[in-house]
mmCIF file with all atom_site columns, C-alpha atoms in Angstrom:
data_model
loop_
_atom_site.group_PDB
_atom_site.id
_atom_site.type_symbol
_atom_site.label_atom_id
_atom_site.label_alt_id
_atom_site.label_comp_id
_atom_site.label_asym_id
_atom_site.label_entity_id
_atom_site.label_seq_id
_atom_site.pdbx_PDB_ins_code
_atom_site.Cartn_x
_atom_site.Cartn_y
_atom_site.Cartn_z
_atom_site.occupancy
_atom_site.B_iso_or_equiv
_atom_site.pdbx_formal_charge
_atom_site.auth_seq_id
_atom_site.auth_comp_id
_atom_site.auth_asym_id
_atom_site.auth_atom_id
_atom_site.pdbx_PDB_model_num
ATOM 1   C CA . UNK A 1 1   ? 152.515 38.352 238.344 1.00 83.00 ? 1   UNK A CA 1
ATOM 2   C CA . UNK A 1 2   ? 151.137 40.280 240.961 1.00 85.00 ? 2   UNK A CA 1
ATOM 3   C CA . UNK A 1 3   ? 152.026 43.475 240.009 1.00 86.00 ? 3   UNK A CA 1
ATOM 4   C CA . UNK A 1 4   ? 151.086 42.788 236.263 1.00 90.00 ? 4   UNK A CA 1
ATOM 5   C CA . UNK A 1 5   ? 147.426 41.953 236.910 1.00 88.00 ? 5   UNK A CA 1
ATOM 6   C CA . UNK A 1 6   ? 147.390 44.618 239.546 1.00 86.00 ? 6   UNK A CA 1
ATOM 7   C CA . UNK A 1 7   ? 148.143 47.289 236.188 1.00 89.00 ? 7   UNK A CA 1
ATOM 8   C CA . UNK A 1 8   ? 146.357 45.052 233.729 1.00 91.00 ? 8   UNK A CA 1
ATOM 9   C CA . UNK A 1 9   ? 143.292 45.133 235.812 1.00 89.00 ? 9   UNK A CA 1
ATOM 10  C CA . UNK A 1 10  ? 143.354 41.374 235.616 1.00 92.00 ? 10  UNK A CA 1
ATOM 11  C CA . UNK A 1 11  ? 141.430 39.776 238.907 1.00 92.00 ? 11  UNK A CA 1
ATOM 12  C CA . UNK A 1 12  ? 143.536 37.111 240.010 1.00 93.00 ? 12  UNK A CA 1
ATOM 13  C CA . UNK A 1 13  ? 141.684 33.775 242.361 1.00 95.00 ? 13  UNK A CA 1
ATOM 14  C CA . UNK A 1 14  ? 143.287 31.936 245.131 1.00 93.00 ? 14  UNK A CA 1
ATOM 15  C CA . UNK A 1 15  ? 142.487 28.495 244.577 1.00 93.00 ? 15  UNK A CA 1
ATOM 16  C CA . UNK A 1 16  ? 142.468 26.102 247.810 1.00 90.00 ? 16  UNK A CA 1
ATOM 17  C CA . UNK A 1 17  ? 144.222 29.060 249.897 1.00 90.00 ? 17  UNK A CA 1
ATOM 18  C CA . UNK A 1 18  ? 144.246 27.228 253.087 1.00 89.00 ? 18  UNK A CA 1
ATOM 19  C CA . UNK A 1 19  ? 146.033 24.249 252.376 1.00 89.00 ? 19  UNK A CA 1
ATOM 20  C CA . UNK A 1 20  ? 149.372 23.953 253.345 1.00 86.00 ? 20  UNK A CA 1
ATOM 21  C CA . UNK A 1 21  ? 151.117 22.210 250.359 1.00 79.00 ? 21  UNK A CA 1
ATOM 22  C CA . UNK A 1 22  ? 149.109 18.928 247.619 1.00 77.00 ? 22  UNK A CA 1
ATOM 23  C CA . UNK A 1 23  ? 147.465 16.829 249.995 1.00 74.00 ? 23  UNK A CA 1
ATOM 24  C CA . UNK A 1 24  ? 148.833 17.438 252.606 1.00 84.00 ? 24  UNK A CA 1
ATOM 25  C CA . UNK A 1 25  ? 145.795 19.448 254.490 1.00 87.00 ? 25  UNK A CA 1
ATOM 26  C CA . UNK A 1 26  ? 145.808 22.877 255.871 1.00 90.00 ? 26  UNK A CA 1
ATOM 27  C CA . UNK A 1 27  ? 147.607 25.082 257.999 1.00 92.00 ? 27  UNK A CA 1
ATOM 28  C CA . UNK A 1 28  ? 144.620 26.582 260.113 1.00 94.00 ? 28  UNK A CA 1
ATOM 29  C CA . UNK A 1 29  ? 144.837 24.969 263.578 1.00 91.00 ? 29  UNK A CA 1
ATOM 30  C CA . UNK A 1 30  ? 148.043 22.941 262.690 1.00 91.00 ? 30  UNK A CA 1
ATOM 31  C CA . UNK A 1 31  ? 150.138 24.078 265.929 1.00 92.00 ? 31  UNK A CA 1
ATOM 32  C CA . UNK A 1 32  ? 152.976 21.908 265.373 1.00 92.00 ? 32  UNK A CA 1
ATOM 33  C CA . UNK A 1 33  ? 154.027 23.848 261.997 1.00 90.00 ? 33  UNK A CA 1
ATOM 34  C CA . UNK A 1 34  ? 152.472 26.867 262.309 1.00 93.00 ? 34  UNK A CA 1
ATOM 35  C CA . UNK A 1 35  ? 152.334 27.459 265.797 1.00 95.00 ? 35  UNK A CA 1
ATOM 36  C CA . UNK A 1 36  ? 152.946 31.404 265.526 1.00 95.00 ? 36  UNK A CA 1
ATOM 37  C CA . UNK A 1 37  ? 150.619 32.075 263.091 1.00 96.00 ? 37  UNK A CA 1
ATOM 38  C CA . UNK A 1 38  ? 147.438 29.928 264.402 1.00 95.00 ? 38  UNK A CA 1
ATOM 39  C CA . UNK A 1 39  ? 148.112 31.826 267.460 1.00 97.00 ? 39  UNK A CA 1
ATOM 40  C CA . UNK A 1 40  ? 147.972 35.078 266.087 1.00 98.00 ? 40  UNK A CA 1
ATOM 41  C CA . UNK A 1 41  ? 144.859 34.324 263.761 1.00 97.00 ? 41  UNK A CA 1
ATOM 42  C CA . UNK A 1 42  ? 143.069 32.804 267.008 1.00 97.00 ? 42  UNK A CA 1
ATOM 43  C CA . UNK A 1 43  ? 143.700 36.117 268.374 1.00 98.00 ? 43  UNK A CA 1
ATOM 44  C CA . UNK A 1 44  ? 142.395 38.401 265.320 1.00 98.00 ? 44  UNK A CA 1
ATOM 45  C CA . UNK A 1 45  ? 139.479 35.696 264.730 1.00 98.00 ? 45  UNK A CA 1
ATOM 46  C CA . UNK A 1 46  ? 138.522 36.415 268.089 1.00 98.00 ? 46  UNK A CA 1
ATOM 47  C CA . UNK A 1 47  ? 139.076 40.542 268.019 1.00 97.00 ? 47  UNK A CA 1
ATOM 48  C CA . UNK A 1 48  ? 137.213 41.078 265.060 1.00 97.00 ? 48  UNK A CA 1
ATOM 49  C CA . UNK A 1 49  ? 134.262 38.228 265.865 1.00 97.00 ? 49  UNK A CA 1
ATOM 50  C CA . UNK A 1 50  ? 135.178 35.578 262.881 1.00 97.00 ? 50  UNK A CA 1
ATOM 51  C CA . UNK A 1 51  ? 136.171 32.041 262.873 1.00 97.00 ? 51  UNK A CA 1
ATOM 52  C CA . UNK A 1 52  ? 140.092 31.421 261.985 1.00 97.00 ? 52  UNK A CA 1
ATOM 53  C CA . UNK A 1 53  ? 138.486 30.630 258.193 1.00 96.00 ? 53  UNK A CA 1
ATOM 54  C CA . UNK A 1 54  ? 137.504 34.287 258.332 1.00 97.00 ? 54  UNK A CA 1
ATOM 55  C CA . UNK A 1 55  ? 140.655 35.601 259.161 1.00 97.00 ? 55  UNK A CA 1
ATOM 56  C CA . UNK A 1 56  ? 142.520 33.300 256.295 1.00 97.00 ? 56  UNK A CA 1
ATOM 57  C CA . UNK A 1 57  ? 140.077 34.480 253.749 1.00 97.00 ? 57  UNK A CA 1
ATOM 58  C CA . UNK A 1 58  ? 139.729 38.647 255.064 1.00 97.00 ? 58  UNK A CA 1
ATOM 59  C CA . UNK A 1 59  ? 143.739 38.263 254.580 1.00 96.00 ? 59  UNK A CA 1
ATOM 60  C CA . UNK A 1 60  ? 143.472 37.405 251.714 1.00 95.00 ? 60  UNK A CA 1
ATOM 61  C CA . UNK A 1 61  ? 141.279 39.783 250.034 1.00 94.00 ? 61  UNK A CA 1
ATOM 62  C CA . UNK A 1 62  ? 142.978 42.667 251.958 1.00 92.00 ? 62  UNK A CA 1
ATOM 63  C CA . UNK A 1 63  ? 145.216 42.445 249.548 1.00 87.00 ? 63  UNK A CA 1
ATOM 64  C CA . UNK A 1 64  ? 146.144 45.427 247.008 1.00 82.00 ? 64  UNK A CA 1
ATOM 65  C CA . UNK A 1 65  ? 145.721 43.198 243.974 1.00 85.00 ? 65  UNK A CA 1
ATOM 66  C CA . UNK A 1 66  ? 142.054 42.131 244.987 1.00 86.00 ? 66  UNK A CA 1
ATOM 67  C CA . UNK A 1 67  ? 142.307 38.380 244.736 1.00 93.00 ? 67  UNK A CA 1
ATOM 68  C CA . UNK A 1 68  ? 139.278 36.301 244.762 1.00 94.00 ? 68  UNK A CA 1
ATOM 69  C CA . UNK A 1 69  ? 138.954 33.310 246.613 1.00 95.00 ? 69  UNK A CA 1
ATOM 70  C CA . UNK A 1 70  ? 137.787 30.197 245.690 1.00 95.00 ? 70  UNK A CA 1
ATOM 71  C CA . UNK A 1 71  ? 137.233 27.528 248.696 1.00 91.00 ? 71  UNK A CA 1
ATOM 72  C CA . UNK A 1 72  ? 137.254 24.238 247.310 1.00 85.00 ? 72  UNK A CA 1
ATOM 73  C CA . UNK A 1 73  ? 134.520 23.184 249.793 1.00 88.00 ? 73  UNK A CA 1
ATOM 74  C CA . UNK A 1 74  ? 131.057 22.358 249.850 1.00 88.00 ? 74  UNK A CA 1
ATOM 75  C CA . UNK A 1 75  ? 130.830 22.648 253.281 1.00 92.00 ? 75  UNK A CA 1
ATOM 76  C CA . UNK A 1 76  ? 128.355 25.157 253.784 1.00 96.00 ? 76  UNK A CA 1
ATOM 77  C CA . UNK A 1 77  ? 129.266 26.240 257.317 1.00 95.00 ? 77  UNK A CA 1
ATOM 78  C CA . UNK A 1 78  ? 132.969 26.786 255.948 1.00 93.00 ? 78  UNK A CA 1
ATOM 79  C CA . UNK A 1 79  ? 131.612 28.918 253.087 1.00 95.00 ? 79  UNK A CA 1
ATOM 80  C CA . UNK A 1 80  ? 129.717 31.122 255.351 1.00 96.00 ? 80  UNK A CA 1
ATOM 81  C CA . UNK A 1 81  ? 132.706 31.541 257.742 1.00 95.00 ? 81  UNK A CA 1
ATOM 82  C CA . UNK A 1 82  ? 134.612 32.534 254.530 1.00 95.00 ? 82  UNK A CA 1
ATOM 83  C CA . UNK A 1 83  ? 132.338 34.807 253.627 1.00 95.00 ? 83  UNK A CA 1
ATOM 84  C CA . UNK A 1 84  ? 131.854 36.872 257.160 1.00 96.00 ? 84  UNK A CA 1
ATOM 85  C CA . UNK A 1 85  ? 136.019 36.885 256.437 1.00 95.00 ? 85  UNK A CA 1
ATOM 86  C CA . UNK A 1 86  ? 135.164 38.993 253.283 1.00 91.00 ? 86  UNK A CA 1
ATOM 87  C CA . UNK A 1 87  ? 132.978 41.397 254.688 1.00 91.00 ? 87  UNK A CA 1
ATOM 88  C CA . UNK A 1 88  ? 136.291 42.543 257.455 1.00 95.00 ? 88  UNK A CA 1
ATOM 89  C CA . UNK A 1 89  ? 139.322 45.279 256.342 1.00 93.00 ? 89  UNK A CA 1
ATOM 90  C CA . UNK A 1 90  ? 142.257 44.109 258.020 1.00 96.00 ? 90  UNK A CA 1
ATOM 91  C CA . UNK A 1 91  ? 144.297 47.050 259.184 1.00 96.00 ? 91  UNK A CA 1
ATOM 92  C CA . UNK A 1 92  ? 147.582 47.397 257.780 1.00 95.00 ? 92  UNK A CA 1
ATOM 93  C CA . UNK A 1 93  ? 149.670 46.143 261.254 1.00 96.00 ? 93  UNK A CA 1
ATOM 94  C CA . UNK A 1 94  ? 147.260 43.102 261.502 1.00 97.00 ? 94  UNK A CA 1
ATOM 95  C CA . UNK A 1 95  ? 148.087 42.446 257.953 1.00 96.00 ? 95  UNK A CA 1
ATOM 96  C CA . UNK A 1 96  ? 152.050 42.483 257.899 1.00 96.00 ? 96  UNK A CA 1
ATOM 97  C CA . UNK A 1 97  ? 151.644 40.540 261.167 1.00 96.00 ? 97  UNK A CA 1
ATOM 98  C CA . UNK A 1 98  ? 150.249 37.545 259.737 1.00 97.00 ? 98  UNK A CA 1
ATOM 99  C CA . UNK A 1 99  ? 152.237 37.895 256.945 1.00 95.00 ? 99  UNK A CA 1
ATOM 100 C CA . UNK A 1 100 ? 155.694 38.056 259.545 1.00 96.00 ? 100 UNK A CA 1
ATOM 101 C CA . UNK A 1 101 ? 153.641 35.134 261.966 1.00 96.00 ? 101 UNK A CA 1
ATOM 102 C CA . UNK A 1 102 ? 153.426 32.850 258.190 1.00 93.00 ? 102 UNK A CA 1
ATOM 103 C CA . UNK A 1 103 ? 157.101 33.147 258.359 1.00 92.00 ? 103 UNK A CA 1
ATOM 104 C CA . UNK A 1 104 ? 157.922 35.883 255.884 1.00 92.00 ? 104 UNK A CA 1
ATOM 105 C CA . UNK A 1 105 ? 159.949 38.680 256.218 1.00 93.00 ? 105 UNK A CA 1
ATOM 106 C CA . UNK A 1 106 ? 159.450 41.952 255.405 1.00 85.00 ? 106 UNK A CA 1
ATOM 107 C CA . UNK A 1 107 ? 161.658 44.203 252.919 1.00 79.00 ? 107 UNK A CA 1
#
């Protein structure tokens, strides 16, 4: 799918991107599943001046396929920390590191 909108020039939107599976909350700052990664987006949040929300969301629109996201909050504090996320490039090796820290290997 991702490859297909990529081509089509179809924008795709992450709905809810921070929660870790239906109802059952999210993954930022839960050390006891995602120990690795929380540490590693602690780390980036602090390097490039964001909250852990900005991290999650500059992630996310880093990449190729230019996915929106779309909170699911009203919070306004949690938009705004989204939104500083958006303004940040990731580089490439902070990228593929969260990706690897999420548990994912790479090809």
């Amino acid at each position: 799918m991702l490859d297909y909108s990529r081509t089509a020039g179809i924008t795709l939107q992450a709905w809810s991107p921070f929660l870790k599976g239906y109802l059952n909350g999210v993954f930022l700052g839960d050390r006891e599943a995602y120990p690795d990664l929380n540490d590693l987006i602690d780390e980036l949040a602090d390097e490039y001046g964001v909250t852990p929300i900005g991290i999650a969301t500059a992630w996310i629109t880093r990449h190729p396929a230019n996915i929106q996201v779309v909170l699911g909050t009203t919070n306004p504090g949690r938009v705004a920390e989204a939104a500083a996320g958006s303004d940040i490039v990731l580089s490439r090796e902070h990228w593929y590191r969260l990706f690897k820290a999420a548990g994912h290997t790479l090809p």
